PDB file of C-alpha atoms in Angstrom:
ATOM      1  CA  MET A  27     105.402 271.338 157.400  1.00  0.00           C
ATOM      2  CA  ASP A  28     108.907 270.300 156.347  1.00  0.00           C
ATOM      3  CA  ALA A  29     110.903 267.392 157.777  1.00  0.00           C
ATOM      4  CA  THR A  30     113.044 269.602 160.007  1.00  0.00           C
ATOM      5  CA  GLU A  31     110.056 271.205 161.678  1.00  0.00           C
ATOM      6  CA  LEU A  32     108.352 267.846 162.092  1.00  0.00           C
ATOM      7  CA  ALA A  33     111.445 266.397 163.789  1.00  0.00           C
ATOM      8  CA  VAL A  34     111.860 269.335 166.174  1.00  0.00           C
ATOM      9  CA  LYS A  35     108.175 269.414 167.077  1.00  0.00           C
ATOM     10  CA  ARG A  36     108.294 265.699 167.801  1.00  0.00           C
ATOM     11  CA  MET A  37     111.195 266.188 170.226  1.00  0.00           C
ATOM     12  CA  GLU A  38     109.488 269.176 171.854  1.00  0.00           C
ATOM     13  CA  SER A  39     106.256 267.221 172.266  1.00  0.00           C
ATOM     14  CA  TRP A  40     108.090 264.369 173.987  1.00  0.00           C
ATOM     15  CA  ALA A  41     109.829 266.822 176.300  1.00  0.00           C
ATOM     16  CA  ALA A  42     106.490 268.393 177.249  1.00  0.00           C
ATOM     17  CA  ASP A  43     104.786 265.048 177.978  1.00  0.00           C
ATOM     18  CA  PRO A  44     105.581 263.382 181.352  1.00  0.00           C
ATOM     19  CA  ASN A  45     104.889 259.982 179.775  1.00  0.00           C
ATOM     20  CA  TYR A  46     108.256 260.251 178.021  1.00  0.00           C
ATOM     21  CA  GLY A  47     111.399 259.833 180.109  1.00  0.00           C
ATOM     22  CA  TYR A  48     114.942 258.500 179.837  1.00  0.00           C
ATOM     23  CA  ASP A  49     116.224 254.946 179.697  1.00  0.00           C
ATOM     24  CA  GLN A  50     119.093 253.243 177.864  1.00  0.00           C
ATOM     25  CA  ALA A  51     117.748 249.702 178.129  1.00  0.00           C
ATOM     26  CA  LYS A  52     114.262 250.176 176.706  1.00  0.00           C
ATOM     27  CA  ARG A  53     115.211 253.150 174.578  1.00  0.00           C
ATOM     28  CA  TRP A  54     112.952 253.105 171.537  1.00  0.00           C
ATOM     29  CA  GLY A  55     109.726 254.208 173.174  1.00  0.00           C
ATOM     30  CA  GLU A  56     108.573 250.742 174.276  1.00  0.00           C
ATOM     31  CA  TYR A  57     107.315 252.294 177.511  1.00  0.00           C
ATOM     32  CA  GLY A  58     107.648 255.907 176.473  1.00  0.00           C
ATOM     33  CA  ASP A  59     111.349 256.255 177.241  1.00  0.00           C
ATOM     34  CA  TYR A  60     114.276 257.155 174.994  1.00  0.00           C
ATOM     35  CA  ASP A  61     117.929 257.920 175.447  1.00  0.00           C
ATOM     36  CA  CYS A  62     119.652 260.882 173.803  1.00  0.00           C
ATOM     37  CA  SER A  63     120.523 259.220 170.487  1.00  0.00           C
ATOM     38  CA  SER A  64     117.408 257.087 170.026  1.00  0.00           C
ATOM     39  CA  ALA A  65     115.214 260.162 170.558  1.00  0.00           C
ATOM     40  CA  VAL A  66     116.947 262.193 167.859  1.00  0.00           C
ATOM     41  CA  ILE A  67     117.087 259.230 165.483  1.00  0.00           C
ATOM     42  CA  GLN A  68     113.432 258.342 166.020  1.00  0.00           C
ATOM     43  CA  ALA A  69     112.278 261.945 165.660  1.00  0.00           C
ATOM     44  CA  TRP A  70     113.906 262.237 162.230  1.00  0.00           C
ATOM     45  CA  GLU A  71     112.675 258.788 161.185  1.00  0.00           C
ATOM     46  CA  LEU A  72     109.102 259.763 162.062  1.00  0.00           C
ATOM     47  CA  ALA A  73     109.601 263.007 160.134  1.00  0.00           C
ATOM     48  CA  GLY A  74     110.267 260.980 157.001  1.00  0.00           C
ATOM     49  CA  VAL A  75     114.068 260.996 156.955  1.00  0.00           C
ATOM     50  CA  PRO A  76     115.104 257.308 157.141  1.00  0.00           C
ATOM     51  CA  VAL A  77     118.097 257.562 159.453  1.00  0.00           C
ATOM     52  CA  LYS A  78     116.984 254.673 161.662  1.00  0.00           C
ATOM     53  CA  SER A  79     116.097 252.520 158.664  1.00  0.00           C
ATOM     54  CA  SER A  80     119.533 253.302 157.234  1.00  0.00           C
ATOM     55  CA  GLY A  81     121.376 252.021 160.310  1.00  0.00           C
ATOM     56  CA  ALA A  82     121.723 254.857 162.845  1.00  0.00           C
ATOM     57  CA  THR A  83     121.596 253.307 166.310  1.00  0.00           C
ATOM     58  CA  TYR A  84     123.772 255.350 168.678  1.00  0.00           C
ATOM     59  CA  THR A  85     125.965 258.454 168.886  1.00  0.00           C
ATOM     60  CA  GLY A  86     129.003 256.642 167.484  1.00  0.00           C
ATOM     61  CA  ASN A  87     127.457 255.878 164.098  1.00  0.00           C
ATOM     62  CA  MET A  88     125.002 258.739 163.705  1.00  0.00           C
ATOM     63  CA  ARG A  89     127.274 261.094 161.776  1.00  0.00           C
ATOM     64  CA  GLY A  90     127.969 258.730 158.888  1.00  0.00           C
ATOM     65  CA  VAL A  91     124.362 257.611 158.521  1.00  0.00           C
ATOM     66  CA  PHE A  92     122.945 261.129 158.802  1.00  0.00           C
ATOM     67  CA  LEU A  93     125.351 262.398 156.134  1.00  0.00           C
ATOM     68  CA  ARG A  94     124.118 259.672 153.814  1.00  0.00           C
ATOM     69  CA  CYS A  95     120.511 260.666 154.497  1.00  0.00           C
ATOM     70  CA  GLY A  96     120.571 264.296 153.401  1.00  0.00           C
ATOM     71  CA  PHE A  97     122.427 266.030 156.239  1.00  0.00           C
ATOM     72  CA  SER A  98     125.512 268.225 155.910  1.00  0.00           C
ATOM     73  CA  GLU A  99     128.147 268.789 158.566  1.00  0.00           C
ATOM     74  CA  ILE A 100     128.245 272.525 159.372  1.00  0.00           C
ATOM     75  CA  THR A 101     130.464 272.494 162.460  1.00  0.00           C
ATOM     76  CA  GLY A 102     132.827 275.065 160.963  1.00  0.00           C
ATOM     77  CA  GLN A 103     129.954 277.540 160.563  1.00  0.00           C
ATOM     78  CA  ILE A 104     128.972 277.411 164.236  1.00  0.00           C
ATOM     79  CA  ASN A 105     130.426 279.087 167.312  1.00  0.00           C
ATOM     80  CA  LEU A 106     130.115 276.109 169.619  1.00  0.00           C
ATOM     81  CA  ALA A 107     130.837 278.227 172.704  1.00  0.00           C
ATOM     82  CA  ASP A 108     127.598 280.193 172.441  1.00  0.00           C
ATOM     83  CA  GLY A 109     125.692 278.481 169.624  1.00  0.00           C
ATOM     84  CA  ALA A 110     125.871 281.412 167.206  1.00  0.00           C
ATOM     85  CA  GLY A 111     124.929 280.223 163.731  1.00  0.00           C
ATOM     86  CA  LEU A 112     122.683 277.372 164.868  1.00  0.00           C
ATOM     87  CA  GLN A 113     119.296 276.912 163.255  1.00  0.00           C
ATOM     88  CA  ARG A 114     116.188 275.141 164.478  1.00  0.00           C
ATOM     89  CA  GLY A 115     116.594 271.422 163.875  1.00  0.00           C
ATOM     90  CA  ASP A 116     120.395 271.266 163.892  1.00  0.00           C
ATOM     91  CA  VAL A 117     121.672 268.030 165.430  1.00  0.00           C
ATOM     92  CA  LEU A 118     124.327 268.482 168.130  1.00  0.00           C
ATOM     93  CA  LEU A 119     126.565 265.444 168.415  1.00  0.00           C
ATOM     94  CA  ASN A 120     129.277 264.234 170.756  1.00  0.00           C
ATOM     95  CA  TYR A 121     130.486 260.964 169.241  1.00  0.00           C
ATOM     96  CA  GLU A 122     130.991 259.105 172.515  1.00  0.00           C
ATOM     97  CA  ASN A 123     128.431 260.402 174.961  1.00  0.00           C
ATOM     98  CA  HIS A 124     125.560 262.614 173.915  1.00  0.00           C
ATOM     99  CA  CYS A 125     123.427 264.301 171.299  1.00  0.00           C
ATOM    100  CA  ALA A 126     120.619 266.832 171.249  1.00  0.00           C
ATOM    101  CA  MET A 127     118.621 268.936 168.815  1.00  0.00           C
ATOM    102  CA  TYR A 128     118.705 272.728 168.675  1.00  0.00           C
ATOM    103  CA  CYS A 129     115.202 274.162 168.804  1.00  0.00           C
ATOM    104  CA  GLY A 130     115.879 277.884 168.431  1.00  0.00           C
ATOM    105  CA  GLY A 131     115.947 280.828 170.787  1.00  0.00           C
ATOM    106  CA  GLY A 132     119.103 279.609 172.502  1.00  0.00           C
ATOM    107  CA  GLN A 133     117.437 276.322 173.511  1.00  0.00           C
ATOM    108  CA  GLU A 134     118.122 272.650 172.854  1.00  0.00           C
ATOM    109  CA  VAL A 135     115.874 269.636 173.397  1.00  0.00           C
ATOM    110  CA  GLU A 136     117.208 266.281 174.555  1.00  0.00           C
ATOM    111  CA  ALA A 137     116.692 263.098 176.528  1.00  0.00           C
ATOM    112  CA  SER A 138     119.038 263.583 179.466  1.00  0.00           C
ATOM    113  CA  ILE A 139     119.124 261.195 182.453  1.00  0.00           C
ATOM    114  CA  ASN A 140     116.662 259.241 184.594  1.00  0.00           C
ATOM    115  CA  GLU A 141     115.338 260.164 188.027  1.00  0.00           C
ATOM    116  CA  LEU A 142     118.086 258.131 189.710  1.00  0.00           C
ATOM    117  CA  GLY A 143     120.826 260.049 187.930  1.00  0.00           C
ATOM    118  CA  THR A 144     121.673 256.853 186.042  1.00  0.00           C
ATOM    119  CA  THR A 145     121.097 255.532 182.527  1.00  0.00           C
ATOM    120  CA  THR A 146     118.947 252.524 183.466  1.00  0.00           C
ATOM    121  CA  GLY A 147     116.766 251.312 186.314  1.00  0.00           C
ATOM    122  CA  GLY A 148     114.303 254.178 186.617  1.00  0.00           C
ATOM    123  CA  GLN A 149     110.545 254.155 186.225  1.00  0.00           C
ATOM    124  CA  PRO A 150     108.921 254.702 182.817  1.00  0.00           C
ATOM    125  CA  GLY A 151     108.055 258.307 182.097  1.00  0.00           C
ATOM    126  CA  ASP A 152     109.581 261.543 183.355  1.00  0.00           C
ATOM    127  CA  GLN A 153     109.667 261.508 187.160  1.00  0.00           C
ATOM    128  CA  THR A 154     111.593 264.768 187.558  1.00  0.00           C
ATOM    129  CA  GLY A 155     110.579 266.976 184.640  1.00  0.00           C
ATOM    130  CA  ARG A 156     114.168 266.832 183.442  1.00  0.00           C
ATOM    131  CA  GLU A 157     114.549 263.334 182.044  1.00  0.00           C
ATOM    132  CA  PHE A 158     113.437 264.639 178.655  1.00  0.00           C
ATOM    133  CA  LEU A 159     113.597 268.415 178.506  1.00  0.00           C
ATOM    134  CA  VAL A 160     114.114 271.691 176.694  1.00  0.00           C
ATOM    135  CA  ARG A 161     117.098 273.512 178.196  1.00  0.00           C
ATOM    136  CA  PRO A 162     119.415 276.437 177.404  1.00  0.00           C
ATOM    137  CA  TYR A 163     122.058 275.668 174.813  1.00  0.00           C
ATOM    138  CA  ARG A 164     125.479 274.635 176.092  1.00  0.00           C
ATOM    139  CA  ASN A 165     128.576 273.207 174.444  1.00  0.00           C
ATOM    140  CA  TYR A 166     128.548 269.648 175.842  1.00  0.00           C
ATOM    141  CA  PRO A 167     131.244 269.706 174.165  1.00  0.00           C
ATOM    142  CA  TRP A 168     129.912 268.913 170.702  1.00  0.00           C
ATOM    143  CA  ASP A 169     132.144 267.176 168.157  1.00  0.00           C
ATOM    144  CA  CYS A 170     130.008 268.125 165.193  1.00  0.00           C
ATOM    145  CA  VAL A 171     126.790 269.818 164.113  1.00  0.00           C
ATOM    146  CA  LEU A 172     124.596 268.311 161.400  1.00  0.00           C
ATOM    147  CA  ARG A 173     121.931 270.181 159.427  1.00  0.00           C
ATOM    148  CA  TYR A 174     119.299 268.574 157.234  1.00  0.00           C
ATOM    149  CA  THR A 175     119.658 269.858 153.676  1.00  0.00           C
ATOM    150  CA  GLY A 176     117.840 267.094 151.814  1.00  0.00           C
ATOM    151  CA  ASP A 177     114.504 267.206 150.044  1.00  0.00           C
ATOM    152  CA  GLY A 178     112.655 265.088 152.600  1.00  0.00           C
ATOM    153  CA  SER A 179     113.451 261.780 150.922  1.00  0.00           C
ATOM    154  CA  GLY A 180     116.805 261.340 152.618  1.00  0.00           C
ATOM    155  CA  THR A 181     118.785 262.174 149.469  1.00  0.00           C
ATOM    156  CA  SER A 182     121.889 264.236 150.136  1.00  0.00           C
ATOM    157  CA  THR A 183     122.258 267.528 148.299  1.00  0.00           C
ATOM    158  CA  ARG A 184     126.018 267.506 148.792  1.00  0.00           C
ATOM    159  CA  PRO A 185     128.421 266.360 146.068  1.00  0.00           C
ATOM    160  CA  ARG A 186     129.438 262.742 146.606  1.00  0.00           C
ATOM    161  CA  PRO A 187     133.125 261.924 147.033  1.00  0.00           C
ATOM    162  CA  VAL A 188     134.813 260.928 143.783  1.00  0.00           C
ATOM    163  CA  TYR A 189     135.559 257.417 145.016  1.00  0.00           C
ATOM    164  CA  GLU A 190     131.839 256.687 145.445  1.00  0.00           C
ATOM    165  CA  TYR A 191     131.213 257.068 141.715  1.00  0.00           C
ATOM    166  CA  SER A 192     133.663 254.377 140.653  1.00  0.00           C
ATOM    167  CA  VAL A 193     132.529 251.619 143.019  1.00  0.00           C
ATOM    168  CA  LYS A 194     129.845 251.318 145.686  1.00  0.00           C
ATOM    169  CA  LEU A 195     131.743 250.969 148.937  1.00  0.00           C
ATOM    170  CA  GLY A 196     129.780 249.535 151.820  1.00  0.00           C
ATOM    171  CA  LEU A 197     129.983 249.938 155.581  1.00  0.00           C
ATOM    172  CA  LEU A 198     132.206 247.162 156.948  1.00  0.00           C
ATOM    173  CA  LYS A 199     131.821 245.972 160.542  1.00  0.00           C
ATOM    174  CA  GLU A 200     133.416 243.328 162.736  1.00  0.00           C
ATOM    175  CA  GLY A 201     132.433 239.800 161.763  1.00  0.00           C
ATOM    176  CA  MET A 202     131.587 240.617 158.150  1.00  0.00           C
ATOM    177  CA  GLU A 203     132.992 238.576 155.258  1.00  0.00           C
ATOM    178  CA  ASP A 204     133.229 240.547 152.038  1.00  0.00           C
ATOM    179  CA  ALA A 205     135.618 241.084 149.140  1.00  0.00           C
ATOM    180  CA  GLN A 206     135.846 244.723 150.192  1.00  0.00           C
ATOM    181  CA  VAL A 207     137.250 243.634 153.559  1.00  0.00           C
ATOM    182  CA  LYS A 208     140.160 242.082 151.680  1.00  0.00           C
ATOM    183  CA  THR A 209     140.709 245.419 149.931  1.00  0.00           C
ATOM    184  CA  VAL A 210     140.795 247.148 153.308  1.00  0.00           C
ATOM    185  CA  GLN A 211     143.280 244.598 154.642  1.00  0.00           C
ATOM    186  CA  ILE A 212     145.587 245.123 151.662  1.00  0.00           C
ATOM    187  CA  LEU A 213     145.367 248.909 151.989  1.00  0.00           C
ATOM    188  CA  LEU A 214     146.071 248.784 155.720  1.00  0.00           C
ATOM    189  CA  ALA A 215     149.088 246.523 155.254  1.00  0.00           C
ATOM    190  CA  ALA A 216     150.433 248.839 152.559  1.00  0.00           C
ATOM    191  CA  LYS A 217     150.191 251.738 154.996  1.00  0.00           C
ATOM    192  CA  GLY A 218     152.155 249.910 157.698  1.00  0.00           C
ATOM    193  CA  TYR A 219     149.310 248.530 159.801  1.00  0.00           C
ATOM    194  CA  GLU A 220     148.852 244.847 160.693  1.00  0.00           C
ATOM    195  CA  PRO A 221     145.361 243.599 159.792  1.00  0.00           C
ATOM    196  CA  GLY A 222     146.367 239.945 159.704  1.00  0.00           C
ATOM    197  CA  GLN A 223     145.833 237.700 156.708  1.00  0.00           C
ATOM    198  CA  ALA A 224     144.080 239.280 153.713  1.00  0.00           C
ATOM    199  CA  ASP A 225     141.236 236.780 153.885  1.00  0.00           C
ATOM    200  CA  GLY A 226     138.215 239.057 153.474  1.00  0.00           C
ATOM    201  CA  ILE A 227     137.070 238.526 157.057  1.00  0.00           C
ATOM    202  CA  MET A 228     136.627 241.508 159.380  1.00  0.00           C
ATOM    203  CA  GLY A 229     138.206 239.796 162.377  1.00  0.00           C
ATOM    204  CA  PRO A 230     139.692 241.266 165.584  1.00  0.00           C
ATOM    205  CA  LEU A 231     143.129 241.944 164.058  1.00  0.00           C
ATOM    206  CA  THR A 232     141.604 243.820 161.151  1.00  0.00           C
ATOM    207  CA  VAL A 233     139.314 245.810 163.449  1.00  0.00           C
ATOM    208  CA  GLU A 234     142.260 246.834 165.636  1.00  0.00           C
ATOM    209  CA  ALA A 235     144.265 247.820 162.553  1.00  0.00           C
ATOM    210  CA  VAL A 236     141.326 249.918 161.354  1.00  0.00           C
ATOM    211  CA  LYS A 237     141.106 251.612 164.753  1.00  0.00           C
ATOM    212  CA  GLY A 238     144.826 252.416 164.683  1.00  0.00           C
ATOM    213  CA  PHE A 239     144.526 253.869 161.206  1.00  0.00           C
ATOM    214  CA  GLN A 240     141.472 255.909 162.213  1.00  0.00           C
ATOM    215  CA  ARG A 241     143.249 257.371 165.243  1.00  0.00           C
ATOM    216  CA  ASP A 242     146.248 258.353 163.156  1.00  0.00           C
ATOM    217  CA  ALA A 243     143.959 259.857 160.512  1.00  0.00           C
ATOM    218  CA  GLY A 244     142.016 261.923 163.052  1.00  0.00           C
ATOM    219  CA  LEU A 245     138.819 259.891 162.646  1.00  0.00           C
ATOM    220  CA  LEU A 246     136.488 258.324 165.193  1.00  0.00           C
ATOM    221  CA  ASP A 247     138.204 255.023 166.050  1.00  0.00           C
ATOM    222  CA  ASP A 248     135.136 252.772 166.030  1.00  0.00           C
ATOM    223  CA  GLY A 249     136.780 250.024 163.953  1.00  0.00           C
ATOM    224  CA  GLU A 250     134.095 250.317 161.263  1.00  0.00           C
ATOM    225  CA  VAL A 251     134.987 251.195 157.671  1.00  0.00           C
ATOM    226  CA  GLY A 252     132.486 253.772 156.448  1.00  0.00           C
ATOM    227  CA  GLY A 253     132.711 256.672 154.030  1.00  0.00           C
ATOM    228  CA  ASP A 254     135.271 258.771 155.906  1.00  0.00           C
ATOM    229  CA  THR A 255     137.580 255.815 156.555  1.00  0.00           C
ATOM    230  CA  TRP A 256     137.274 254.619 152.958  1.00  0.00           C
ATOM    231  CA  SER A 257     138.164 258.112 151.743  1.00  0.00           C
ATOM    232  CA  LYS A 258     141.315 258.265 153.877  1.00  0.00           C
ATOM    233  CA  LEU A 259     142.348 254.701 153.047  1.00  0.00           C
ATOM    234  CA  LEU A 260     142.116 255.353 149.324  1.00  0.00           C
ATOM    235  CA  ARG A 261     144.307 258.409 149.433  1.00  0.00           C
ATOM    236  CA  ASN A 262     147.973 258.016 148.546  1.00  0.00           C
TER     237      ASN A 262
END
């Protein structure tokens, strides 16, 4: 059984078992509960694709990590209105709020909401039969669709961007101190943003400058410098 089928079957098994419900506080299965992103991340991790080990933690950073772990973005191949073009195992992602996995036959599987209609405070397990469920596909709306195209080891089959061959560029987050942060600060200043002193520290001014650049570039403005932000920054 390949990684995609293992991941989908894991999600479907959780949805069918009332011991698994929804919670955003204890969300990694401590008491059986997951939230939407932790369920998808954990299902792929258990299928042998190291998305959790590689840093995926929530909807806002899933895309970048999944792309580095053998997934391809196929949003342009999908009719999001009705799901035409989706295949079993495709990851449906809304950057800010939700994600699910397509399981075929016009259905998606997801952790949804607890029995109180809230994200925390419910009892462990599925009290309603709809905390973790298989449901008809709908456009949440989804920002992107990711499909696993790797060989099961997490290695991407897609060509790497040219800039990745010349130097290994890391993911930069608030609070980090790194020579590459200084590069980002210099690039931002050259493009008319105000990251503060080029001191190699990813402080609040630099994070806000990154967010401004990301918004203007049409990227998710999470203030983190990953592959997509690096690519845009390094363009003339």
